[in-house]
PDB file of C-alpha atoms and ligand atoms in Angstrom:
ATOM      1  CA  MET F   1      -8.754  -0.801  17.466  1.00  0.00           C
ATOM      2  CA  LYS F   2      -5.175  -2.468  17.380  1.00  0.00           C
ATOM      3  CA  ARG F   3      -4.942  -6.223  17.368  1.00  0.00           C
ATOM      4  CA  ASP F   4      -2.382  -7.883  19.671  1.00  0.00           C
ATOM      5  CA  ASP F   5      -1.221 -10.963  17.574  1.00  0.00           C
ATOM      6  CA  CYS F   6      -0.731  -8.376  14.480  1.00  0.00           C
ATOM      7  CA  ILE F   7       2.302  -7.221  14.095  1.00  0.00           C
ATOM      8  CA  PHE F   8       1.177  -4.274  11.665  1.00  0.00           C
ATOM      9  CA  CYS F   9      -0.441  -3.184  14.747  1.00  0.00           C
ATOM     10  CA  LYS F  10       2.580  -3.054  16.699  1.00  0.00           C
ATOM     11  CA  ILE F  11       4.499  -1.408  14.300  1.00  0.00           C
ATOM     12  CA  ALA F  12       1.785   1.405  13.061  1.00  0.00           C
ATOM     13  CA  ASN F  13       1.551   2.209  16.596  1.00  0.00           C
ATOM     14  CA  GLY F  14       5.088   2.175  17.738  1.00  0.00           C
ATOM     15  CA  ASP F  15       5.216  -1.018  19.995  1.00  0.00           C
ATOM     16  CA  VAL F  16       7.738  -2.716  17.524  1.00  0.00           C
ATOM     17  CA  PRO F  17      10.334  -0.339  15.996  1.00  0.00           C
ATOM     18  CA  SER F  18      10.757   0.232  12.597  1.00  0.00           C
ATOM     19  CA  LYS F  19      12.397   2.641   9.597  1.00  0.00           C
ATOM     20  CA  THR F  20       9.304   5.815  10.060  1.00  0.00           C
ATOM     21  CA  LEU F  21       9.348   7.824   7.528  1.00  0.00           C
ATOM     22  CA  PHE F  22       6.087   9.955   8.408  1.00  0.00           C
ATOM     23  CA  GLU F  23       3.885   9.786  10.959  1.00  0.00           C
ATOM     24  CA  ASP F  24      -0.016  11.379  12.220  1.00  0.00           C
ATOM     25  CA  GLU F  25      -2.370  10.244  14.342  1.00  0.00           C
ATOM     26  CA  ARG F  26      -3.786   8.069  11.930  1.00  0.00           C
ATOM     27  CA  PHE F  27      -0.946   6.355   9.592  1.00  0.00           C
ATOM     28  CA  ARG F  28       2.552   5.282  10.192  1.00  0.00           C
ATOM     29  CA  VAL F  29       4.570   4.808   6.629  1.00  0.00           C
ATOM     30  CA  ILE F  30       7.907   2.750   7.273  1.00  0.00           C
ATOM     31  CA  LEU F  31      10.649   0.937   5.126  1.00  0.00           C
ATOM     32  CA  ASP F  32       9.303  -2.278   4.151  1.00  0.00           C
ATOM     33  CA  LEU F  33      12.100  -5.038   5.100  1.00  0.00           C
ATOM     34  CA  ALA F  34      12.414  -6.682   1.573  1.00  0.00           C
ATOM     35  CA  PRO F  35      12.516  -4.168  -0.483  1.00  0.00           C
ATOM     36  CA  ALA F  36      11.513  -4.226  -4.052  1.00  0.00           C
ATOM     37  CA  THR F  37      13.436  -0.929  -4.758  1.00  0.00           C
ATOM     38  CA  ARG F  38      15.519   1.268  -2.502  1.00  0.00           C
ATOM     39  CA  GLY F  39      12.817   3.537  -0.484  1.00  0.00           C
ATOM     40  CA  HIS F  40      10.572   1.113  -1.012  1.00  0.00           C
ATOM     41  CA  ALA F  41       7.929   2.087   2.001  1.00  0.00           C
ATOM     42  CA  LEU F  42       4.358   1.003   3.533  1.00  0.00           C
ATOM     43  CA  ILE F  43       1.308   2.801   4.569  1.00  0.00           C
ATOM     44  CA  LEU F  44      -0.030   1.354   7.576  1.00  0.00           C
ATOM     45  CA  PRO F  45      -3.114   2.967   8.835  1.00  0.00           C
ATOM     46  CA  LYS F  46      -2.886   2.590  13.243  1.00  0.00           C
ATOM     47  CA  GLU F  47      -6.188   1.292  13.255  1.00  0.00           C
ATOM     48  CA  HIS F  48      -6.598  -2.120  12.586  1.00  0.00           C
ATOM     49  CA  ALA F  49      -8.614  -3.290   9.071  1.00  0.00           C
ATOM     50  CA  ALA F  50      -7.668  -6.274   7.426  1.00  0.00           C
ATOM     51  CA  ASP F  51      -7.939  -5.129   3.663  1.00  0.00           C
ATOM     52  CA  LEU F  52      -9.845  -2.857   1.575  1.00  0.00           C
ATOM     53  CA  PHE F  53     -12.999  -4.516   2.374  1.00  0.00           C
ATOM     54  CA  GLU F  54     -12.848  -3.566   6.192  1.00  0.00           C
ATOM     55  CA  LEU F  55     -11.312  -0.210   5.836  1.00  0.00           C
ATOM     56  CA  PRO F  56     -13.213   2.842   6.799  1.00  0.00           C
ATOM     57  CA  GLU F  57     -14.042   5.450   4.396  1.00  0.00           C
ATOM     58  CA  GLU F  58     -11.963   8.130   5.803  1.00  0.00           C
ATOM     59  CA  ILE F  59      -8.832   5.708   6.518  1.00  0.00           C
ATOM     60  CA  ALA F  60      -9.388   4.999   2.647  1.00  0.00           C
ATOM     61  CA  SER F  61      -9.149   8.972   1.872  1.00  0.00           C
ATOM     62  CA  GLY F  62      -6.622   9.856   4.221  1.00  0.00           C
ATOM     63  CA  ALA F  63      -4.402   7.038   2.923  1.00  0.00           C
ATOM     64  CA  LEU F  64      -3.943   8.543  -0.476  1.00  0.00           C
ATOM     65  CA  VAL F  65      -3.074  12.038   0.536  1.00  0.00           C
ATOM     66  CA  VAL F  66      -0.320  10.597   2.783  1.00  0.00           C
ATOM     67  CA  ALA F  67       0.943   8.583  -0.237  1.00  0.00           C
ATOM     68  CA  LYS F  68       1.101  11.929  -2.184  1.00  0.00           C
ATOM     69  CA  LYS F  69       2.808  13.482   0.886  1.00  0.00           C
ATOM     70  CA  VAL F  70       5.322  10.955   0.664  1.00  0.00           C
ATOM     71  CA  ALA F  71       5.658  10.555  -3.177  1.00  0.00           C
ATOM     72  CA  ALA F  72       6.898  14.026  -3.390  1.00  0.00           C
ATOM     73  CA  LYS F  73       9.287  13.538  -0.748  1.00  0.00           C
ATOM     74  CA  MET F  74      10.343  10.383  -2.417  1.00  0.00           C
ATOM     75  CA  SER F  75      10.877  11.990  -5.751  1.00  0.00           C
ATOM     76  CA  GLU F  76      12.716  15.064  -4.073  1.00  0.00           C
ATOM     77  CA  LYS F  77      15.297  12.909  -2.371  1.00  0.00           C
ATOM     78  CA  LEU F  78      15.854   9.842  -3.846  1.00  0.00           C
ATOM     79  CA  HIS F  79      15.197  11.519  -7.600  1.00  0.00           C
ATOM     80  CA  CYS F  80      13.311   8.343  -8.815  1.00  0.00           C
ATOM     81  CA  ASP F  81      11.933   8.110 -11.735  1.00  0.00           C
ATOM     82  CA  GLY F  82       8.579   6.656 -11.265  1.00  0.00           C
ATOM     83  CA  LEU F  83       6.573   5.310  -8.609  1.00  0.00           C
ATOM     84  CA  ASN F  84       3.731   2.381  -7.958  1.00  0.00           C
ATOM     85  CA  LEU F  85       1.457   2.394  -5.412  1.00  0.00           C
ATOM     86  CA  VAL F  86       0.489  -1.713  -5.050  1.00  0.00           C
ATOM     87  CA  GLN F  87      -2.310  -2.859  -2.783  1.00  0.00           C
ATOM     88  CA  ASN F  88      -3.100  -6.430  -2.109  1.00  0.00           C
ATOM     89  CA  ASN F  89      -6.320  -7.604  -0.737  1.00  0.00           C
ATOM     90  CA  GLY F  90      -6.265 -11.307  -0.212  1.00  0.00           C
ATOM     91  CA  GLU F  91      -4.131 -14.348  -0.048  1.00  0.00           C
ATOM     92  CA  ALA F  92      -5.151 -14.708  -3.956  1.00  0.00           C
ATOM     93  CA  ALA F  93      -4.347 -11.455  -4.737  1.00  0.00           C
ATOM     94  CA  GLY F  94      -0.904 -11.816  -2.813  1.00  0.00           C
ATOM     95  CA  GLN F  95      -1.482 -10.235   0.401  1.00  0.00           C
ATOM     96  CA  THR F  96       0.869 -12.090   2.944  1.00  0.00           C
ATOM     97  CA  VAL F  97      -0.024  -9.522   6.002  1.00  0.00           C
ATOM     98  CA  ALA F  98      -3.426  -8.890   6.798  1.00  0.00           C
ATOM     99  CA  HIS F  99      -3.708  -5.588   8.299  1.00  0.00           C
ATOM    100  CA  PHE F 100      -4.178  -2.425   5.117  1.00  0.00           C
ATOM    101  CA  HIS F 101      -1.386  -1.545   3.775  1.00  0.00           C
ATOM    102  CA  ILE F 102      -0.444   0.184   0.819  1.00  0.00           C
ATOM    103  CA  HIS F 103       3.198  -0.344  -0.757  1.00  0.00           C
ATOM    104  CA  MET F 104       4.734   2.571  -2.117  1.00  0.00           C
ATOM    105  CA  ILE F 105       7.785   1.395  -4.714  1.00  0.00           C
ATOM    106  CA  PRO F 106       9.822   4.230  -6.371  1.00  0.00           C
ATOM    107  CA  ARG F 107      10.794   3.258  -9.563  1.00  0.00           C
ATOM    108  CA  TYR F 108      14.123   3.805 -11.081  1.00  0.00           C
ATOM    109  CA  ARG F 109      15.242   3.196 -15.019  1.00  0.00           C
ATOM    110  CA  ASP F 110      16.349   0.037 -15.592  1.00  0.00           C
ATOM    111  CA  ASP F 111      15.681  -1.209 -11.934  1.00  0.00           C
ATOM    112  CA  GLY F 112      14.979  -4.746 -13.258  1.00  0.00           C
ATOM    113  CA  GLN F 113      11.633  -5.164 -11.251  1.00  0.00           C
ATOM    114  CA  GLN F 114       8.691  -6.147 -12.587  1.00  0.00           C
ATOM    115  CA  ILE F 115       5.336  -5.080 -11.136  1.00  0.00           C
ATOM    116  CA  ASN F 116       2.987  -6.694 -14.310  1.00  0.00           C
ATOM    117  CA  TRP F 117       0.245  -8.207 -14.765  1.00  0.00           C
ATOM    118  CA  ILE F 118      -0.756 -10.492 -18.408  1.00  0.00           C
ATOM    119  CA  PRO F 119      -3.190  -8.473 -20.260  1.00  0.00           C
ATOM    120  CA  GLY F 120      -6.192 -10.464 -21.131  1.00  0.00           C
ATOM    121  CA  GLY F 121      -8.584 -10.375 -24.271  1.00  0.00           C
ATOM    122  CA  SER F 122     -12.158  -8.647 -24.363  1.00  0.00           C
ATOM    123  CA  THR F 123     -15.073  -8.497 -26.457  1.00  0.00           C
ATOM    124  CA  GLU F 124     -17.736  -6.450 -26.450  1.00  0.00           C
ATOM    125  CA  GLU F 125     -20.245  -9.038 -25.366  1.00  0.00           C
ATOM    126  CA  GLY F 126     -17.676  -9.991 -22.389  1.00  0.00           C
ATOM    127  CA  LEU F 127     -17.065  -6.186 -21.297  1.00  0.00           C
ATOM    128  CA  GLU F 128     -20.900  -5.554 -21.186  1.00  0.00           C
ATOM    129  CA  ALA F 129     -21.843  -8.567 -19.608  1.00  0.00           C
ATOM    130  CA  VAL F 130     -19.319  -8.186 -16.633  1.00  0.00           C
ATOM    131  CA  LYS F 131     -19.904  -4.518 -16.275  1.00  0.00           C
ATOM    132  CA  ARG F 132     -23.652  -5.552 -16.026  1.00  0.00           C
ATOM    133  CA  GLU F 133     -22.946  -8.058 -13.093  1.00  0.00           C
ATOM    134  CA  ILE F 134     -20.740  -5.398 -11.266  1.00  0.00           C
ATOM    135  CA  THR F 135     -23.335  -2.559 -11.786  1.00  0.00           C
ATOM    136  CA  GLY F 136     -26.596  -4.575 -11.785  1.00  0.00           C
TER     137      GLY F 136
HETATM  138  P1  AMP A 201       1.591  -8.056   1.182  1.00  0.00           P
HETATM  139  O1  AMP A 201       2.098  -9.180   0.199  1.00  0.00           O
HETATM  140  O2  AMP A 201       1.000  -7.102  -0.035  1.00  0.00           O
HETATM  141  O3  AMP A 201       0.904  -8.419   2.439  1.00  0.00           O
HETATM  142  O4  AMP A 201       2.933  -7.233   1.622  1.00  0.00           O
HETATM  143  C1  AMP A 201       3.526  -7.268   2.858  1.00  0.00           C
HETATM  144  C2  AMP A 201       4.964  -6.904   2.781  1.00  0.00           C
HETATM  145  O5  AMP A 201       5.181  -6.499   4.315  1.00  0.00           O
HETATM  146  C3  AMP A 201       6.447  -7.515   2.424  1.00  0.00           C
HETATM  147  O6  AMP A 201       6.479  -6.545   1.065  1.00  0.00           O
HETATM  148  C4  AMP A 201       6.954  -7.750   3.341  1.00  0.00           C
HETATM  149  O7  AMP A 201       8.410  -7.289   3.011  1.00  0.00           O
HETATM  150  C5  AMP A 201       6.927  -6.704   4.472  1.00  0.00           C
HETATM  151  N1  AMP A 201       6.983  -6.764   6.086  1.00  0.00           N
HETATM  152  C6  AMP A 201       6.973  -8.002   6.421  1.00  0.00           C
HETATM  153  N2  AMP A 201       7.186  -7.905   7.732  1.00  0.00           N
HETATM  154  C7  AMP A 201       7.368  -6.887   8.109  1.00  0.00           C
HETATM  155  C8  AMP A 201       8.099  -6.058   9.021  1.00  0.00           C
HETATM  156  N3  AMP A 201       7.918  -6.360  10.200  1.00  0.00           N
HETATM  157  N4  AMP A 201       8.989  -5.064   8.789  1.00  0.00           N
HETATM  158  C9  AMP A 201       8.194  -4.273   7.506  1.00  0.00           C
HETATM  159  N5  AMP A 201       8.067  -4.948   6.537  1.00  0.00           N
HETATM  160  C10 AMP A 201       7.404  -5.963   6.999  1.00  0.00           C
HETATM  161 ZN1   ZN A 202      -3.308  -4.888  12.548  1.00  0.00          ZN
END
């Protein structure tokens, strides 16, 4: 279902124009309006899901197949040196638009971008405890 109050539903379904790189029955891939690098794109499912938690499994798997197709094009046409896939869920994780999307960020040597986290420390006991919490 698409939501009338969701900008990405409107874009994905063609009700609002976008720079579309790829489209099929389930997805539209568009250029991000505030690109981190040249070619920064967003994979949008046409059906509304707020985030990964709400996303149907078949859309989740299909999205990665779309990423692979578009990544090949980016590599061939933009000659990028690398590519980040970034996918934010929830405000705490930096999500600003509550319609699932995957960022495709082509990377170029010396592009000056940073897509990073601060590495933490770990102990055997700490890792074991969190493993048990998640899997138990
Ligand atoms: P996130 O912070 O992961 O929710 O990413 C939202 C992304 O959507 C940002 O990179 C925005 O620049 C981008 N964005 C927001 N509105 C539009 C729009 N109308 N068309 C294209 N990109 C958009
Ligand atoms: Zn939506």
